[in-house]
Amino acid sequence: MNSNVNRIELSGIRKFSNKVAKVPGAISLTLGQPDFPVPKRVKEAMIEALEQGKTVYTSNAGLVELREEISKYLESFGISYDKEEICITVGGSEALFTVFTTLIDRGEKVLIPTPAYPAYENGVKLVGGEVVNYKLNEDFSLNISYLEEAILKSGAKYLLLSFPTNPTGAILEKTQLNALKDLILRYDLMVITDEIYSALCYDEYHSIAQLQELKDRVIFIGGFSKIFSMTGLRLGYFCVNKKLMDDFMKVHQYNVSCATSISQYGAYVGLRECLRDVEYMKSEFLRRRDYVYGRLKAMNFEVNLPKGAFYIFPSIKKFNMTSEEFCELLLEKKKVACVPGSAFGAGGEGFMRISYCYSDKELERALDLIEEFIKEI
Ligand code: PMP
């Protein structure tokens, strides 16, 4: 067995959602799967592609017309990558692994925020890298001083950013952008920015990938799972400066050859014709965010207003239980499942993650039950 495999664990999110499956009648707010169907035109395009026999390999980097559409789409966020700088992957997950495998040598250190999406720490460890956690502000926004401290202490050369953030809903604030840029240049960092939720930003959007002067040192990761509600169709991408693409392509090519052809045809039409559906989903998530936030506040949870994605991360510290104990008990007593914050690393202990990409009815019922639960404990 590869010794790196022993350094990592099965995902705490999945572990918990699997437990829920065994509790009949439980309401699960554990997964990041939007409750909307795939936009109609995306579905039609995939059916058409299938009927036309477009079931063969695409080029390794993915359909050129899709890469051109991604390039235009990113331009609307102020991010410039041309089609040669984009590689279509099997979900954002493959993009993360291809990037980690290409960049990180055994023993090299990677700065990862805590709490964070668990694939970062585990992916880095799997390729033999070392994780250096950096702390965030109390509202989970980036704290430049904490980050600098972690750089100085560790000498790490890779920085992972993730905005809007799973599990906290934090975004990159305009005021942090320049200081972050200075830090990246001063310490000669290579940056991986996972922005799979960039379409779901409820406040002004800012990204380190918007800064042209950092183009050589930023790798951007995006995906279609969330924007087109197509998690099972497994489509994502990464963008990297042309000069570096060949090296990344080696890893991607030998790993998956190419992403699924049918999904690529769907996403192509999605970017051309379905951005209004995305706007609709976003407005729905925003409404649900306000509802869930309002309910949690009314229950006196300490909680930050998420500014992106579809997760909220209230503190459960005052209940004097670990996050795992709290979520286990909530599931046992009220049949409501939320993910223990500890599934997102050391910085997540004392919190739980609620996904609010579920129906109004489920959210309302689950929050009623959470309200009953905290009165009882
Ligand atoms: N990054 C983040 C922050 C995520 O939350 C997820 C999925 N939950 C992914 C990447 C991977 O998504 P996918 O492989 O479905 O594109």
XYZ file of C-alpha atoms and ligand atoms in Angstrom:
393
model
C 0.000 0.000 0.000
C 1.204 3.481 -0.839
C 2.153 4.918 2.547
C 0.535 8.224 1.606
C -2.841 6.497 1.612
C -2.398 5.801 5.313
C -1.969 9.511 5.903
C -5.516 10.286 4.839
C -9.055 9.387 5.855
C -12.392 8.870 4.181
C -14.322 12.123 3.827
C -16.139 13.126 7.026
C -18.915 14.622 4.882
C -19.571 11.314 3.180
C -19.205 9.376 6.426
C -21.952 11.459 7.923
C -24.257 11.387 4.923
C -23.867 7.587 4.824
C -24.992 7.427 8.455
C -28.050 9.456 7.544
C -28.988 6.975 4.846
C -29.439 4.417 7.622
C -31.906 6.587 9.584
C -35.349 6.252 7.991
C -37.182 9.551 7.586
C -34.118 11.689 8.388
C -33.735 15.110 6.773
C -30.243 15.515 5.432
C -28.672 18.923 4.977
C -25.271 17.376 4.399
C -24.475 17.475 0.692
C -23.574 20.171 -1.796
C -26.022 18.990 -4.430
C -28.415 21.767 -5.526
C -32.058 20.627 -5.560
C -32.634 22.070 -9.055
C -32.765 19.893 -12.150
C -30.082 20.303 -14.807
C -31.167 23.229 -17.046
C -33.421 21.972 -19.842
C -31.123 22.975 -22.693
C -28.119 21.296 -21.047
C -30.109 18.093 -20.799
C -31.286 18.355 -24.417
C -27.749 19.013 -25.641
C -26.498 15.895 -23.886
C -29.284 13.762 -25.339
C -28.574 15.166 -28.793
C -24.855 14.456 -28.427
C -25.618 10.914 -27.396
C -27.976 10.390 -30.320
C -25.436 11.802 -32.728
C -22.860 9.325 -31.477
C -20.618 11.939 -29.870
C -19.462 9.307 -27.458
C -15.822 9.161 -28.446
C -12.724 10.694 -26.837
C -12.450 14.456 -27.104
C -9.026 16.081 -27.219
C -7.181 15.671 -23.923
C -7.783 19.277 -22.957
C -11.472 18.997 -23.860
C -13.679 20.351 -26.657
C -12.176 23.482 -28.090
C -15.611 25.154 -28.383
C -16.246 24.541 -24.684
C -12.850 25.966 -23.757
C -13.652 29.039 -25.842
C -16.946 29.453 -23.988
C -15.228 29.055 -20.612
C -12.724 31.688 -21.670
C -15.572 34.124 -22.480
C -17.418 33.221 -19.296
C -14.353 33.893 -17.145
C -13.872 37.200 -18.947
C -17.224 38.267 -17.442
C -15.570 37.827 -14.012
C -12.550 39.866 -15.087
C -10.389 36.740 -15.472
C -8.369 36.157 -18.651
C -7.351 32.739 -19.862
C -7.487 31.751 -23.505
C -8.560 28.354 -24.789
C -4.998 27.010 -24.740
C -4.791 27.760 -21.054
C -7.878 25.779 -20.077
C -8.124 22.042 -19.470
C -11.506 20.372 -18.967
C -11.489 17.815 -16.166
C -13.607 15.157 -14.521
C -15.132 17.579 -12.018
C -13.319 20.137 -9.935
C -12.079 17.100 -8.003
C -9.888 15.888 -10.840
C -8.709 19.433 -11.446
C -7.536 19.633 -7.828
C -5.760 16.293 -8.015
C -4.138 17.021 -11.366
C -2.880 20.329 -10.032
C -1.571 18.830 -6.779
C 0.108 15.942 -8.584
C 1.762 18.219 -11.125
C 3.004 20.818 -8.678
C 3.795 19.272 -5.362
C 6.885 17.233 -4.741
C 7.355 14.931 -1.765
C 7.759 16.956 1.436
C 6.818 20.281 -0.128
C 4.600 22.467 1.982
C 1.202 23.817 1.022
C -0.640 26.566 2.892
C -4.247 25.517 3.373
C -6.895 27.488 5.287
C -8.723 25.855 8.144
C -11.620 25.132 8.042
C -11.633 24.112 4.372
C -12.983 21.642 1.857
C -11.385 18.325 2.942
C -10.027 17.366 -0.499
C -7.307 20.020 -0.137
C -5.561 18.559 2.897
C -6.136 14.989 1.846
C -5.159 15.573 -1.774
C -1.921 17.262 -0.758
C -1.059 14.455 1.651
C -1.856 11.849 -0.961
C 0.797 13.228 -3.286
C 3.306 13.304 -0.434
C 3.063 17.007 0.379
C 2.933 18.592 3.829
C -0.036 20.648 4.962
C 0.523 23.962 6.705
C -2.754 25.300 8.044
C -3.356 29.022 8.239
C -5.976 30.491 10.518
C -8.732 32.804 9.359
C -10.544 35.712 10.969
C -13.478 34.978 13.269
C -15.823 35.576 10.336
C -13.665 33.149 8.287
C -12.380 35.858 5.974
C -8.708 35.912 5.044
C -6.331 37.335 7.642
C -3.184 38.536 5.919
C -1.151 38.592 9.163
C -2.015 35.023 10.074
C -1.162 33.979 6.562
C 2.182 35.771 6.681
C 2.945 34.168 10.040
C 2.312 30.731 8.559
C 4.545 31.542 5.561
C 7.377 32.761 7.762
C 7.165 29.792 10.090
C 6.970 27.138 7.381
C 8.713 28.538 4.322
C 5.856 27.104 2.236
C 5.776 28.066 -1.438
C 2.267 26.968 -2.359
C -0.874 28.728 -1.261
C -4.356 27.364 -1.564
C -7.248 29.833 -1.671
C -10.910 28.938 -1.904
C -13.575 31.608 -2.372
C -16.542 31.558 -2.015
C -15.684 29.078 0.679
C -17.103 25.694 1.441
C -18.016 25.337 4.381
C -18.234 28.957 5.578
C -19.559 31.044 2.675
C -16.723 33.573 3.078
C -15.539 35.510 0.016
C -12.387 37.436 -0.862
C -12.857 41.069 0.154
C -11.643 43.893 -2.054
C -9.639 45.351 0.822
C -7.597 42.125 1.043
C -6.726 41.873 -2.607
C -3.709 44.192 -2.713
C -2.207 42.953 0.527
C -2.617 39.397 -0.718
C -0.937 40.256 -4.008
C 2.018 41.828 -2.163
C 2.377 38.759 -0.004
C 2.336 36.417 -3.000
C 5.040 38.439 -4.741
C 7.141 39.022 -1.621
C 7.264 35.348 -0.711
C 7.339 34.074 -4.277
C 4.241 31.911 -3.862
C 2.432 29.736 -6.373
C -1.327 29.978 -5.841
C -4.108 27.469 -6.427
C -7.488 29.173 -6.278
C -10.524 26.898 -6.169
C -13.515 28.947 -7.293
C -16.056 26.301 -8.011
C -18.700 28.536 -6.373
C -17.775 31.759 -8.190
C -21.226 31.946 -9.840
C -22.747 31.997 -6.363
C -21.284 35.161 -4.898
C -23.896 37.379 -3.196
C -21.569 40.302 -2.700
C -18.963 41.943 -4.921
C -16.787 39.247 -6.512
C -13.014 39.515 -6.236
C -10.384 36.987 -7.180
C -6.642 36.811 -7.131
C -6.946 35.430 -10.677
C -8.133 38.861 -11.844
C -4.646 40.305 -11.370
C -2.739 40.044 -14.631
C 0.619 40.593 -12.940
C 0.121 37.314 -11.062
C -0.805 35.316 -14.118
C 2.377 33.191 -13.980
C 1.670 32.119 -10.441
C -2.051 31.511 -10.257
C -3.871 28.322 -11.161
C -7.622 28.744 -11.313
C -10.049 25.883 -10.701
C -13.702 25.985 -11.716
C -16.482 23.550 -12.450
C -20.012 22.866 -13.592
C -21.304 20.696 -10.728
C -22.773 23.603 -8.852
C -23.652 26.161 -11.520
C -25.634 23.736 -13.669
C -26.626 21.432 -10.825
C -24.824 18.570 -12.545
C -22.724 17.013 -9.787
C -23.113 13.495 -11.207
C -22.053 14.530 -14.698
C -18.526 15.225 -13.423
C -17.242 18.251 -15.251
C -14.771 20.899 -14.164
C -11.668 22.665 -15.411
C -8.416 24.282 -14.444
C -6.683 27.235 -16.036
C -2.978 27.795 -16.055
C -0.523 29.957 -17.919
C 0.325 28.528 -21.364
C 3.973 28.012 -20.435
C 2.994 25.523 -17.747
C 0.117 23.733 -19.443
C 2.148 20.889 -20.994
C 3.276 19.632 -17.610
C -0.248 19.646 -16.221
C -1.470 17.954 -19.378
C 0.851 14.996 -18.795
C -0.836 14.240 -15.508
C -4.366 14.819 -16.783
C -3.747 12.779 -19.940
C -2.416 9.666 -18.264
C -5.011 9.874 -15.551
C -8.298 10.308 -17.453
C -7.453 10.939 -21.158
C -10.317 13.413 -21.306
C -13.470 14.388 -19.469
C -16.782 12.769 -20.454
C -17.735 13.879 -23.963
C -21.497 14.049 -23.378
C -21.121 16.279 -20.324
C -18.864 18.593 -22.296
C -21.525 19.095 -24.991
C -24.042 19.826 -22.239
C -21.842 22.408 -20.527
C -21.084 24.070 -23.868
C -24.771 24.752 -24.470
C -25.177 25.633 -20.799
C -22.653 28.461 -21.006
C -24.233 29.751 -24.211
C -27.889 29.466 -23.265
C -28.463 28.782 -19.592
C -26.832 31.553 -17.601
C -30.308 32.851 -16.814
C -31.072 29.547 -15.104
C -27.936 30.093 -13.028
C -29.138 33.568 -12.048
C -32.453 32.074 -11.000
C -30.752 29.408 -8.851
C -28.576 32.061 -7.305
C -31.561 34.236 -6.376
C -33.222 31.193 -4.807
C -30.118 30.352 -2.791
C -29.901 33.942 -1.634
C -33.483 33.821 -0.411
C -32.826 30.537 1.388
C -29.626 31.896 2.888
C -31.545 34.803 4.393
C -34.194 32.467 5.734
C -31.718 30.025 7.335
C -29.545 32.814 8.707
C -32.598 34.551 10.179
C -33.819 31.376 11.841
C -30.396 30.542 13.317
C -29.984 34.093 14.630
C -33.440 33.928 16.195
C -32.299 30.743 17.985
C -29.280 32.681 19.283
C -26.696 30.758 17.326
C -23.461 32.622 16.797
C -23.279 32.658 13.023
C -21.823 34.725 10.165
C -23.866 35.757 7.172
C -22.443 33.709 4.275
C -21.542 35.822 1.236
C -21.323 33.009 -1.272
C -21.822 29.284 -2.002
C -24.764 27.567 -0.269
C -23.439 26.641 3.148
C -23.783 28.237 6.551
C -21.478 27.449 9.464
C -22.945 28.258 12.892
C -20.952 27.845 16.102
C -22.105 25.129 18.473
C -19.378 25.829 21.030
C -21.788 26.921 23.742
C -23.325 23.452 23.920
C -20.105 21.980 25.313
C -19.959 19.068 22.936
C -17.647 18.285 20.083
C -19.150 18.986 16.675
C -19.355 15.260 16.052
C -21.212 14.650 19.339
C -23.594 17.507 18.575
C -24.400 16.290 15.058
C -24.725 12.650 16.169
C -27.156 13.634 18.909
C -29.143 15.878 16.578
C -29.454 12.989 14.158
C -30.385 10.533 16.883
C -32.933 12.751 18.652
C -34.446 14.711 15.768
C -33.417 12.899 12.611
C -31.750 15.972 11.175
C -28.299 15.626 9.661
C -25.728 18.413 9.409
C -21.996 17.889 8.920
C -19.739 18.186 11.993
C -17.344 21.098 11.521
C -14.415 18.823 12.363
C -14.877 17.204 8.925
C -13.333 20.436 7.556
C -10.151 20.260 9.610
C -8.971 21.565 12.962
C -10.446 25.040 12.427
C -13.918 23.564 11.945
C -14.237 22.090 15.435
C -16.985 23.849 17.379
C -19.125 24.440 14.273
C -21.504 22.540 12.042
C -22.165 22.919 8.354
C -25.691 23.268 7.071
C -26.185 23.066 3.297
C -29.079 25.279 2.317
C -29.340 23.973 -1.238
C -32.370 21.976 -0.084
C -36.075 22.705 -0.565
C -37.905 25.331 1.506
C -39.967 22.597 3.076
C -36.943 20.575 4.179
C -35.164 23.648 5.462
C -38.171 24.821 7.446
C -38.792 21.406 8.994
C -35.107 20.847 9.778
C -34.801 24.250 11.421
C -37.951 23.647 13.491
C -36.375 20.420 14.706
C -33.016 22.073 15.421
C -34.924 24.670 17.455
C -36.637 21.942 19.482
C -33.300 20.143 19.904
C -31.387 23.065 21.356
C -34.220 23.794 23.793
C -33.985 20.218 25.034
C -30.216 19.896 25.462
N -14.164 22.404 -4.509
C -15.084 22.667 -3.583
C -14.865 23.831 -2.675
C -16.232 21.873 -3.453
O -17.137 22.162 -2.513
C -16.387 20.764 -4.321
C -17.604 19.859 -4.236
N -18.305 19.836 -3.116
C -15.388 20.531 -5.272
C -14.293 21.375 -5.346
C -15.443 19.366 -6.244
O -16.579 19.354 -6.980
P -16.772 18.511 -8.327
O -15.723 17.480 -8.374
O -18.147 17.951 -8.234
O -16.644 19.523 -9.425
